[in-house]
């Protein structure tokens, strides 16, 4: 994504606001995941104290708060003018009479929630019970608020979760009015969640969707997301005489222009990073390419290297450089420094020309072709393989295919946050049912691919209170620029997915679980993951919203060979990208084998810090022999270009 369009700034005479920082992502929480994850993105909230209950929310009258009423009026007028530009940017790509892409999603959501409402309204007694429960909560909040206004100390009816950053500002507690607003919201959100949880007789998938949708609506209507119901935003508006709202509307316009009419919320300063300049800088060369991938070999930094090389298979839903961010965070650089001969697949960012490329094409032209080239470059017939997320799912199906066809070129496999069985695949399953898949496939048929922004939005929704709403507040209400953060730059650098490949993935993994059930076929071969007998290192992460640890554990138990299952602290990204030098988090290992994840965790041994040293010990034990450091291409393949190559630089 290019930097947002800079809008011309009008001449404004304002009282400068008090210094404040843009929200900084909390360490150790990433998204997404996009896978999209991206973890590590929760925004910190300003902790300036609110006024006493007797004072106005902004801290007093205009003179005491530094607000200039005339300037405020001009800024509000300017905000309205900027709002017109935002509306024009939204409407520009839309044609009269054309249905918005969101129409089907909204209809499906209303139908889902309607089933829950139907349960409660079908019985008058249940209806009265539901209404009475909500009103009782409101009356309790009201009674407590009256006592507080009278000067009495009372315990709150309800409190936000200790990790909930939305209500950290002291104004939410100091002011009885804002405290009441906060508690009324929490009572409503809990009531809505209970209505879904207690609705009986619903299809499990429909109930899961309803829980997810209610959570999204609850997150969206939080009083923290609106200027007039957030004490921090009121202070910000009054102290800057409304300049924050003008800047925020300009940010909104710029993001709509950047998204071509779709709101593309910036989570970081996109101008602060560049792939190949300060990201993905580990020295290496592209030694092979075809229409689906480039193969990168990295330069050795040690006198000798492991005799058997390592091929890394990243997800095609995201770009590979999540494993090669800055030099301090780069897993690839760390591997090279441990004496590993590292090869990495860099998937192409596909367009309509690759619409018919399927899962089997990614297997043959991706992993299996890469293995051919690794053998040429190193002279070694076998290689170790490592797959991340859906790259690991592809690696598992490839191993099953190879087992069925007598191909033993992969000596061991490492799966990073990889699901093979999708029975308990988490909240992403709410996006996959026959109706939704039919809608997705219709759109992909028209374009030949799925837009990367669609997957990015889905991953962001998994943790909307970390990856969406803090940035709405920061960018559009505080009028500030997001904090530069390399992981969130990667998160926004989305990729497209070929129609055939994505359809196979959604149907055979999330919808039918055919890969785990042994019912999927690749290249005319029935895929049976039970035939995978090579040594396996399977890493899950404790707070993973994309590949839940129980789901990863179940999949690892389907394999026939020796499996070392390890659980890392944090989530889908931060739990994986955790350099030992940081001394962060922990990992669990050596739990009792068996079908129960809970029993495994109960008996597992906890160790402080990164899982990386544990992995290198396991890896080195597979084939401990070493050889003198290799030259790139082994004098057999001519390098095409410097790493990270052209494919990873292509933007969606």
XYZ file of C-alpha atoms in Angstrom:
652
model
C 0.000 0.000 0.000
C 1.370 3.374 -0.974
C 1.497 6.132 1.662
C -1.901 7.805 2.072
C -2.683 10.720 -0.203
C -1.687 13.930 1.538
C -4.616 16.347 1.667
C -3.889 20.096 1.622
C -4.133 21.533 5.129
C -6.173 24.698 5.684
C -4.740 27.527 7.762
C -5.971 26.934 11.305
C -5.234 28.916 14.424
C -5.546 26.445 17.238
C -4.268 25.914 20.735
C -1.736 23.065 20.431
C -2.962 19.851 22.026
C -1.079 18.226 24.849
C 1.609 15.809 23.586
C 0.259 12.313 23.096
C 1.525 9.180 21.432
C -0.123 7.178 18.710
C -1.162 3.733 19.883
C 1.806 1.396 20.107
C 1.257 -2.296 19.501
C 1.565 -4.260 22.711
C 4.574 -6.565 22.643
C 3.803 -10.172 22.095
C 0.336 -9.776 20.546
C 0.255 -10.064 16.814
C -2.136 -10.536 14.172
C -2.272 -12.439 11.814
C -2.407 -13.697 11.063
C -3.282 -12.976 8.926
C -2.635 -15.320 9.325
C -3.721 -12.337 9.288
C -2.896 -12.600 11.847
C -0.969 -10.644 12.982
C -0.415 -10.834 16.530
C 1.027 -8.069 18.605
C -1.208 -5.247 17.620
C -3.168 -4.114 20.618
C -3.092 -0.371 21.015
C -2.132 1.380 24.211
C -4.485 4.024 25.541
C -3.526 7.370 27.030
C -3.674 7.374 30.798
C -4.262 11.066 31.455
C -6.573 11.550 34.429
C -10.135 12.688 33.915
C -11.613 15.575 35.939
C -13.539 15.154 39.125
C -17.253 14.338 38.798
C -18.167 17.964 39.380
C -16.154 19.142 36.402
C -17.121 18.883 32.752
C -15.858 15.811 30.874
C -13.209 17.906 29.176
C -11.923 19.332 32.385
C -13.998 22.495 32.855
C -15.145 25.387 30.736
C -13.553 26.445 27.480
C -11.092 28.837 29.099
C -9.747 26.287 31.584
C -9.494 23.523 28.984
C -7.684 25.732 26.480
C -10.538 25.473 23.990
C -11.070 28.378 21.606
C -14.787 28.388 20.759
C -14.322 30.298 17.494
C -11.566 27.970 16.379
C -13.719 24.994 17.375
C -16.542 26.272 15.183
C -14.181 26.713 12.213
C -12.705 23.261 12.761
C -16.146 21.671 12.908
C -17.004 23.358 9.619
C -13.724 22.146 8.147
C -14.493 18.645 9.422
C -17.827 18.690 7.590
C -16.064 19.768 4.398
C -13.536 16.948 4.781
C -16.440 14.607 5.456
C -17.821 15.453 2.026
C -14.496 14.474 0.488
C -14.586 11.176 2.400
C -18.090 10.461 1.106
C -16.987 11.268 -2.440
C -14.043 8.884 -2.085
C -16.404 6.178 -0.872
C -18.914 6.675 -3.684
C -16.405 7.179 -6.527
C -15.942 3.492 -7.492
C -19.600 2.582 -6.932
C -21.997 2.529 -9.847
C -25.707 3.329 -9.553
C -27.829 0.201 -9.231
C -24.877 -2.043 -8.422
C -25.212 -4.076 -5.212
C -22.412 -3.550 -2.716
C -20.281 -6.595 -1.922
C -21.403 -6.309 1.696
C -25.075 -6.921 0.898
C -24.786 -10.726 0.958
C -22.727 -10.642 4.150
C -25.265 -8.421 5.898
C -28.162 -10.613 4.777
C -26.386 -13.720 6.056
C -25.619 -12.026 9.388
C -29.234 -10.929 9.881
C -30.454 -14.432 9.089
C -28.015 -15.955 11.581
C -28.892 -13.619 14.452
C -32.563 -13.985 13.519
C -32.433 -17.678 14.456
C -31.294 -16.720 17.961
C -34.017 -14.089 18.299
C -36.584 -16.602 17.075
C -35.690 -18.966 19.920
C -36.234 -16.307 22.603
C -39.363 -14.826 21.052
C -41.075 -18.149 20.347
C -41.995 -18.493 24.021
C -43.522 -15.427 25.788
C -42.072 -16.541 29.123
C -38.566 -16.679 27.631
C -39.098 -13.237 26.084
C -40.064 -11.721 29.431
C -37.156 -13.475 31.143
C -34.649 -12.089 28.642
C -36.024 -8.555 28.926
C -36.164 -8.713 32.724
C -32.561 -9.875 32.931
C -31.350 -6.929 30.858
C -33.457 -4.380 32.732
C -32.265 -5.735 36.085
C -28.682 -5.097 34.993
C -29.510 -1.550 33.908
C -31.349 -0.812 37.183
C -28.379 -2.045 39.199
C -26.039 0.257 37.271
C -28.490 3.162 37.705
C -28.814 2.590 41.471
C -25.037 2.442 41.917
C -24.570 5.609 39.870
C -27.068 7.524 42.049
C -25.150 6.393 45.133
C -21.842 7.535 43.629
C -23.293 10.924 42.714
C -24.412 11.228 46.333
C -20.818 10.652 47.422
C -21.160 7.021 48.473
C -18.467 4.454 47.638
C -19.956 1.428 45.882
C -18.561 -1.623 44.129
C -19.206 -1.685 40.366
C -21.910 -3.967 39.008
C -19.477 -5.245 36.385
C -15.853 -4.659 35.417
C -14.027 -4.932 32.087
C -11.483 -7.680 31.649
C -8.072 -6.747 33.034
C -6.609 -7.051 29.508
C -9.278 -4.802 27.948
C -7.416 -1.652 26.874
C -10.551 0.250 25.841
C -11.344 1.510 29.341
C -7.853 2.093 30.746
C -8.222 5.879 30.766
C -8.872 7.073 34.322
C -11.884 9.088 33.159
C -13.899 5.884 32.809
C -13.557 5.307 36.567
C -13.337 8.826 38.028
C -16.529 10.125 36.465
C -19.746 8.454 37.716
C -21.400 9.265 34.382
C -18.755 7.621 32.206
C -18.453 4.769 34.678
C -22.194 4.187 34.317
C -21.940 4.327 30.536
C -19.113 1.786 30.593
C -20.990 -0.560 32.928
C -24.247 -0.300 30.956
C -22.325 -1.271 27.831
C -20.666 -4.248 29.579
C -24.036 -5.396 30.925
C -25.528 -5.213 27.416
C -22.613 -7.061 25.797
C -22.713 -9.846 28.401
C -26.497 -10.137 28.042
C -26.227 -10.481 24.256
C -23.535 -13.159 24.582
C -25.697 -15.050 27.085
C -28.682 -14.918 24.729
C -26.667 -16.764 22.076
C -25.023 -19.198 24.476
C -28.324 -20.199 26.095
C -30.307 -20.540 22.858
C -31.131 -24.232 22.550
C -31.581 -26.403 19.490
C -29.381 -24.328 17.158
C -27.081 -25.939 14.616
C -23.528 -25.786 16.136
C -22.115 -23.936 13.123
C -24.964 -21.419 13.162
C -24.494 -20.886 16.894
C -20.748 -20.357 16.375
C -21.512 -17.758 13.701
C -24.024 -16.021 15.975
C -21.488 -15.854 18.826
C -18.916 -14.354 16.480
C -21.348 -11.814 15.005
C -22.661 -10.703 18.392
C -19.085 -10.202 19.553
C -18.326 -8.068 16.477
C -21.405 -5.894 17.025
C -20.602 -5.545 20.731
C -17.050 -4.465 19.903
C -18.297 -1.972 17.330
C -20.821 -0.201 19.590
C -18.467 0.215 22.533
C -18.699 3.780 23.917
C -14.908 3.940 23.612
C -15.348 4.156 19.821
C -17.298 7.440 19.778
C -16.167 10.987 20.490
C -19.115 12.039 22.660
C -19.030 8.929 24.867
C -15.274 8.628 25.432
C -13.803 10.942 28.098
C -10.341 10.778 26.572
C -11.643 11.805 23.141
C -13.685 14.644 24.663
C -10.560 16.008 26.361
C -8.607 15.623 23.122
C -11.274 17.503 21.161
C -11.570 20.350 23.654
C -7.828 20.792 24.202
C -7.185 20.984 20.437
C -10.359 22.967 19.693
C -11.486 20.203 17.354
C -8.312 20.026 15.269
C -8.144 16.280 15.971
C -11.475 15.788 14.184
C -10.278 17.652 11.089
C -7.097 15.581 10.941
C -9.084 12.427 11.565
C -11.448 13.131 8.688
C -8.466 13.760 6.410
C -7.041 10.394 7.492
C -10.389 8.773 6.724
C -10.490 10.326 3.259
C -6.925 9.241 2.522
C -7.644 5.658 3.602
C -10.783 5.507 1.445
C -8.818 6.801 -1.551
C -6.057 4.262 -0.876
C -8.641 1.483 -0.636
C -10.411 2.649 -3.817
C -13.650 3.234 -1.942
C -13.120 0.501 0.658
C -11.875 1.616 4.050
C -8.292 0.423 4.361
C -7.431 1.226 7.968
C -3.741 1.915 8.439
C -2.293 0.016 11.381
C 1.210 1.370 10.930
C 3.213 4.015 9.084
C 3.584 2.294 5.705
C 6.266 4.759 4.587
C 8.610 3.645 7.383
C 9.416 0.268 5.820
C 10.499 -1.178 2.509
C 11.058 -4.822 1.624
C 14.735 -5.262 0.783
C 15.768 -2.024 2.505
C 14.939 -2.514 6.195
C 12.861 -5.706 5.963
C 13.877 -9.060 4.417
C 17.552 -8.091 4.309
C 19.276 -11.427 5.030
C 21.806 -11.871 2.181
C 20.882 -14.463 -0.422
C 20.023 -15.032 -4.068
C 17.057 -16.213 -6.093
C 18.374 -19.372 -7.753
C 15.221 -20.549 -9.537
C 11.782 -19.267 -10.522
C 8.623 -20.416 -12.258
C 5.188 -18.836 -12.525
C 4.210 -19.857 -8.970
C 7.336 -19.245 -6.935
C 10.905 -18.067 -6.628
C 13.408 -20.183 -4.683
C 15.875 -18.273 -2.493
C 19.147 -19.675 -1.146
C 20.773 -17.718 1.700
C 24.494 -17.076 2.086
C 26.281 -19.121 4.737
C 27.763 -17.199 7.679
C 29.565 -20.155 9.273
C 32.650 -22.101 8.150
C 30.660 -25.333 8.047
C 26.962 -26.080 7.588
C 24.550 -28.926 8.222
C 24.974 -31.518 5.491
C 21.227 -31.882 4.922
C 19.678 -28.548 3.832
C 16.384 -27.025 4.980
C 13.528 -25.951 2.674
C 11.012 -23.518 4.186
C 7.451 -23.463 2.809
C 5.677 -20.252 3.907
C 1.938 -19.645 3.536
C 0.841 -18.175 0.203
C -1.843 -16.227 2.056
C 0.963 -14.031 3.414
C 4.480 -13.162 2.301
C 7.474 -15.162 3.476
C 9.357 -12.275 5.068
C 7.457 -12.634 8.347
C 10.369 -15.035 8.959
C 12.874 -12.370 7.858
C 11.736 -9.057 9.350
C 14.496 -6.908 10.835
C 17.868 -8.545 11.425
C 17.130 -8.787 15.171
C 13.833 -10.635 14.575
C 14.768 -12.728 11.548
C 14.276 -16.460 12.055
C 15.946 -17.052 8.677
C 19.081 -15.139 9.699
C 19.186 -17.005 13.007
C 18.992 -20.347 11.169
C 21.808 -19.346 8.834
C 23.915 -18.280 11.831
C 23.331 -21.736 13.360
C 24.943 -23.335 10.319
C 21.776 -24.364 8.485
C 21.715 -24.280 4.661
C 18.429 -22.400 4.208
C 16.231 -22.358 1.100
C 12.901 -20.499 1.100
C 9.985 -20.516 -1.327
C 8.686 -17.033 -2.150
C 5.206 -17.439 -3.643
C 4.035 -15.225 -6.477
C 1.282 -12.673 -5.840
C -1.086 -14.201 -8.430
C -3.476 -12.510 -10.821
C -6.240 -13.802 -13.103
C -3.730 -15.616 -15.341
C -3.188 -18.172 -12.564
C -6.888 -18.671 -11.775
C -6.795 -22.408 -12.521
C -3.717 -23.176 -10.423
C -4.824 -25.597 -7.725
C -3.487 -27.209 -4.581
C -1.769 -29.929 -6.593
C -0.032 -27.280 -8.741
C 1.310 -25.620 -5.599
C 2.546 -29.049 -4.504
C 4.239 -29.989 -7.802
C 5.435 -26.582 -9.028
C 6.112 -25.375 -5.501
C 7.435 -27.889 -2.982
C 8.443 -30.738 -5.305
C 10.124 -28.489 -7.862
C 11.918 -26.676 -5.037
C 13.210 -30.018 -3.752
C 14.617 -30.734 -7.216
C 16.479 -27.407 -7.232
C 17.761 -27.792 -3.664
C 19.242 -31.153 -4.656
C 20.964 -29.578 -7.661
C 22.351 -26.680 -5.596
C 23.633 -28.841 -2.725
C 24.249 -32.263 -4.223
C 22.094 -33.761 -1.444
C 19.225 -36.051 -2.399
C 17.312 -35.384 0.816
C 16.279 -32.171 2.537
C 14.483 -31.248 5.725
C 11.274 -29.258 5.243
C 9.516 -26.637 7.353
C 5.977 -25.339 6.725
C 4.296 -22.347 8.346
C 0.490 -22.188 8.741
C -1.203 -23.149 5.450
C 2.296 -23.728 4.039
C 2.506 -26.498 6.616
C -0.872 -27.875 5.534
C 0.441 -28.019 1.965
C 3.633 -29.668 3.233
C 1.622 -32.319 5.109
C -0.439 -33.179 2.019
C 2.767 -33.299 -0.032
C 4.341 -35.699 2.466
C 1.251 -37.916 2.261
C 1.450 -37.823 -1.545
C 5.154 -38.675 -1.427
C 4.526 -41.529 1.005
C 1.915 -42.961 -1.358
C 4.245 -42.678 -4.374
C 7.471 -43.914 -2.716
C 9.240 -40.528 -2.691
C 11.480 -40.175 0.399
C 13.319 -36.932 -0.422
C 12.044 -35.161 2.726
C 14.053 -36.346 5.737
C 12.042 -34.596 8.470
C 9.256 -32.048 8.730
C 8.671 -29.061 10.993
C 5.152 -27.668 11.204
C 4.750 -24.137 12.590
C 1.178 -23.383 13.765
C -0.077 -25.867 11.181
C -3.501 -27.488 11.114
C -3.936 -30.864 9.448
C -7.251 -31.642 11.124
C -9.711 -28.705 10.995
C -12.403 -29.999 13.355
C -11.538 -27.347 15.951
C -10.169 -24.680 13.630
C -11.439 -21.706 15.637
C -13.347 -18.621 14.553
C -12.234 -18.757 10.916
C -14.792 -21.539 10.499
C -17.603 -18.986 10.837
C -16.705 -17.744 7.343
C -17.047 -21.187 5.759
C -20.354 -22.867 5.004
C -21.947 -23.854 1.711
C -23.768 -20.537 1.209
C -20.736 -18.404 2.004
C -18.447 -20.589 -0.112
C -20.813 -20.309 -3.070
C -20.696 -16.526 -2.721
C -16.883 -16.483 -2.511
C -16.561 -18.792 -5.510
C -18.872 -16.599 -7.606
C -16.683 -13.592 -6.888
C -13.481 -15.542 -7.581
C -14.921 -16.811 -10.872
C -15.420 -13.217 -12.020
C -11.917 -12.088 -11.014
C -9.886 -15.301 -11.155
C -8.622 -14.803 -7.613
C -9.606 -13.699 -4.127
C -8.449 -10.222 -3.177
C -5.860 -10.286 -0.409
C -7.797 -7.612 1.458
C -10.666 -10.078 1.967
C -8.493 -12.501 3.920
C -6.805 -9.633 5.757
C -10.198 -8.329 6.894
C -11.221 -11.786 8.100
C -8.036 -12.143 10.143
C -8.469 -8.659 11.628
C -12.022 -9.496 12.683
C -10.717 -12.398 14.770
C -9.266 -9.761 17.120
C -11.155 -6.608 16.248
C -10.540 -4.986 19.641
C -6.806 -5.199 18.928
C -6.604 -4.856 15.156
C -9.511 -2.610 14.124
C -11.108 -0.366 16.739
C -7.963 1.042 18.398
C -6.871 2.301 14.980
C -10.312 3.735 14.186
C -10.092 5.741 17.403
C -6.455 6.736 16.923
C -6.564 7.583 13.208
C -10.022 9.086 12.757
C -10.930 10.540 16.175
C -7.602 11.486 17.686
C -6.342 12.403 14.213
C -2.965 10.795 14.801
C -0.732 8.689 12.605
C -0.289 5.038 13.591
C 2.958 3.969 15.208
C 5.598 2.441 12.879
C 5.634 -1.323 13.439
C 7.292 -3.809 11.086
C 4.965 -6.701 11.879
C 1.877 -4.638 11.033
C 3.514 -3.469 7.794
C 3.816 -7.149 6.848
C 0.228 -7.723 7.987
C -0.988 -5.047 5.568
C 1.145 -6.387 2.693
C -1.529 -8.841 1.595
C -1.512 -11.305 -1.304
C -4.153 -12.613 -3.678
C -5.145 -16.277 -3.923
C -5.880 -18.182 -7.179
C -9.523 -19.219 -7.424
C -8.904 -22.966 -7.856
C -6.351 -23.203 -5.057
C -8.390 -21.216 -2.557
C -11.578 -23.121 -3.304
C -9.810 -26.477 -2.741
C -8.326 -25.209 0.529
C -11.606 -23.911 1.960
C -13.627 -26.939 0.914
C -11.205 -29.730 1.820
C -9.916 -28.170 5.027
C -12.489 -25.926 6.693
C -15.755 -27.205 5.182
C -15.354 -30.988 4.938
C -12.038 -31.718 6.707
C -11.337 -34.151 3.865
C -7.550 -34.022 4.225
C -7.688 -35.324 7.792
C -10.399 -37.837 6.850
C -8.345 -39.282 3.990
C -10.905 -38.260 1.345
C -8.954 -35.583 -0.548
C -7.021 -36.260 -3.755
C -3.983 -34.554 -5.237
C -2.674 -35.490 -8.660
C -4.974 -38.496 -8.732
C -3.588 -39.846 -5.434
C -5.721 -40.287 -2.310
C -4.150 -38.300 0.542
C -3.691 -40.314 3.740
C -1.746 -38.331 6.357
C -1.464 -41.460 8.527
C 1.226 -42.628 6.090
C 3.540 -39.769 7.074
C 6.312 -41.495 9.023
C 9.200 -38.996 8.951
C 10.274 -37.346 12.248
C 8.120 -34.274 12.935
C 8.490 -31.170 15.115
C 5.039 -29.606 15.544
C 4.845 -26.125 17.091
C 1.605 -24.566 18.301
C 1.127 -21.251 20.111
C -0.966 -20.853 23.227
C -3.052 -17.801 22.216
C -3.459 -18.692 18.541
C -6.799 -17.550 17.059
C -6.000 -19.005 13.613
C -4.523 -22.436 14.421
C -5.702 -23.196 17.974
C -3.239 -25.378 19.916
C -5.758 -28.173 20.447
C -6.405 -28.280 16.692
C -2.671 -28.469 15.949
C -2.284 -31.227 18.559
C -5.068 -33.334 17.038
C -3.485 -33.055 13.581
C -0.046 -34.004 14.873
C -1.550 -37.137 16.426
C -2.682 -38.328 12.986
C 0.917 -38.894 11.890
C 2.666 -42.248 12.197
C 6.259 -41.182 12.806
C 7.901 -39.753 15.937
C 6.375 -36.340 16.759
C 7.748 -33.697 19.114
C 4.840 -31.394 19.950
C 5.807 -28.030 21.470
C 3.556 -25.227 22.685
C 4.974 -21.689 22.604
C 3.675 -18.713 24.538
C 1.817 -15.838 22.819
C 0.060 -16.130 19.465
C 0.206 -17.081 15.795
C 2.985 -14.636 14.893
C 4.684 -13.433 18.080
C 4.871 -16.975 19.415
C 6.755 -18.100 16.297
C 8.872 -15.003 15.669
C 10.484 -14.929 19.121
C 14.275 -14.485 19.013
C 16.121 -16.012 21.991
C 17.962 -12.740 22.655
C 14.676 -11.066 23.625
C 14.134 -13.445 26.546
C 10.348 -13.325 26.032
C 7.554 -15.804 26.660
C 8.037 -19.513 27.303
C 7.333 -22.897 25.782
C 6.023 -26.247 26.959
C 7.261 -29.659 25.832
C 7.518 -33.334 26.807
C 3.925 -33.818 27.877
C 2.451 -37.335 27.957
C 1.561 -38.702 24.531
C -2.063 -39.491 23.814
C -5.187 -38.016 22.259
C -5.877 -35.392 24.961
C -4.301 -31.961 24.578
C -5.389 -30.980 28.105
C -3.619 -33.987 29.621
C -0.538 -33.244 27.516
C -0.460 -29.631 28.749
C -1.021 -30.671 32.350
C 2.042 -32.917 32.244
C 4.256 -30.773 29.974
C 7.475 -29.152 31.161
C 7.628 -25.353 30.956
C 10.842 -23.596 29.897
C 11.496 -19.864 29.812
C 12.259 -18.022 26.597
C 12.162 -18.916 22.912
C 11.497 -22.336 21.411
C 14.183 -21.754 18.761
C 17.075 -23.387 20.737
C 14.854 -26.411 21.453
C 14.166 -26.754 17.736
C 17.821 -26.492 16.687
C 18.709 -29.264 19.180
C 15.986 -31.480 17.720
C 16.958 -30.582 14.141
C 20.687 -31.180 14.659
C 19.985 -34.618 16.083
C 18.251 -35.730 12.873
C 21.348 -35.493 10.674
C 24.306 -34.116 12.661
C 26.890 -34.345 9.848
C 28.371 -31.090 8.578
C 30.178 -30.032 5.393
C 32.157 -26.925 4.403
C 29.961 -23.884 3.794
C 28.257 -24.011 0.409
C 28.314 -21.408 -2.324
C 24.962 -20.199 -3.587
C 23.789 -22.372 -6.463
C 26.644 -24.787 -5.902
C 28.197 -23.715 -9.231
C 25.270 -25.535 -10.882
C 22.513 -22.919 -10.731
C 23.060 -19.332 -11.857
C 21.595 -16.763 -9.448
C 18.780 -14.716 -10.985
C 18.696 -11.762 -8.587
C 19.366 -10.761 -5.003
C 17.050 -11.848 -2.215
C 14.268 -11.157 -1.414
C 13.444 -11.181 -5.153
C 10.747 -9.611 -7.320
C 7.797 -11.802 -6.368
C 7.654 -10.683 -2.751
C 7.746 -7.002 -3.758
C 4.580 -7.190 -5.872
C 1.785 -5.367 -4.027
C -1.912 -6.179 -4.151
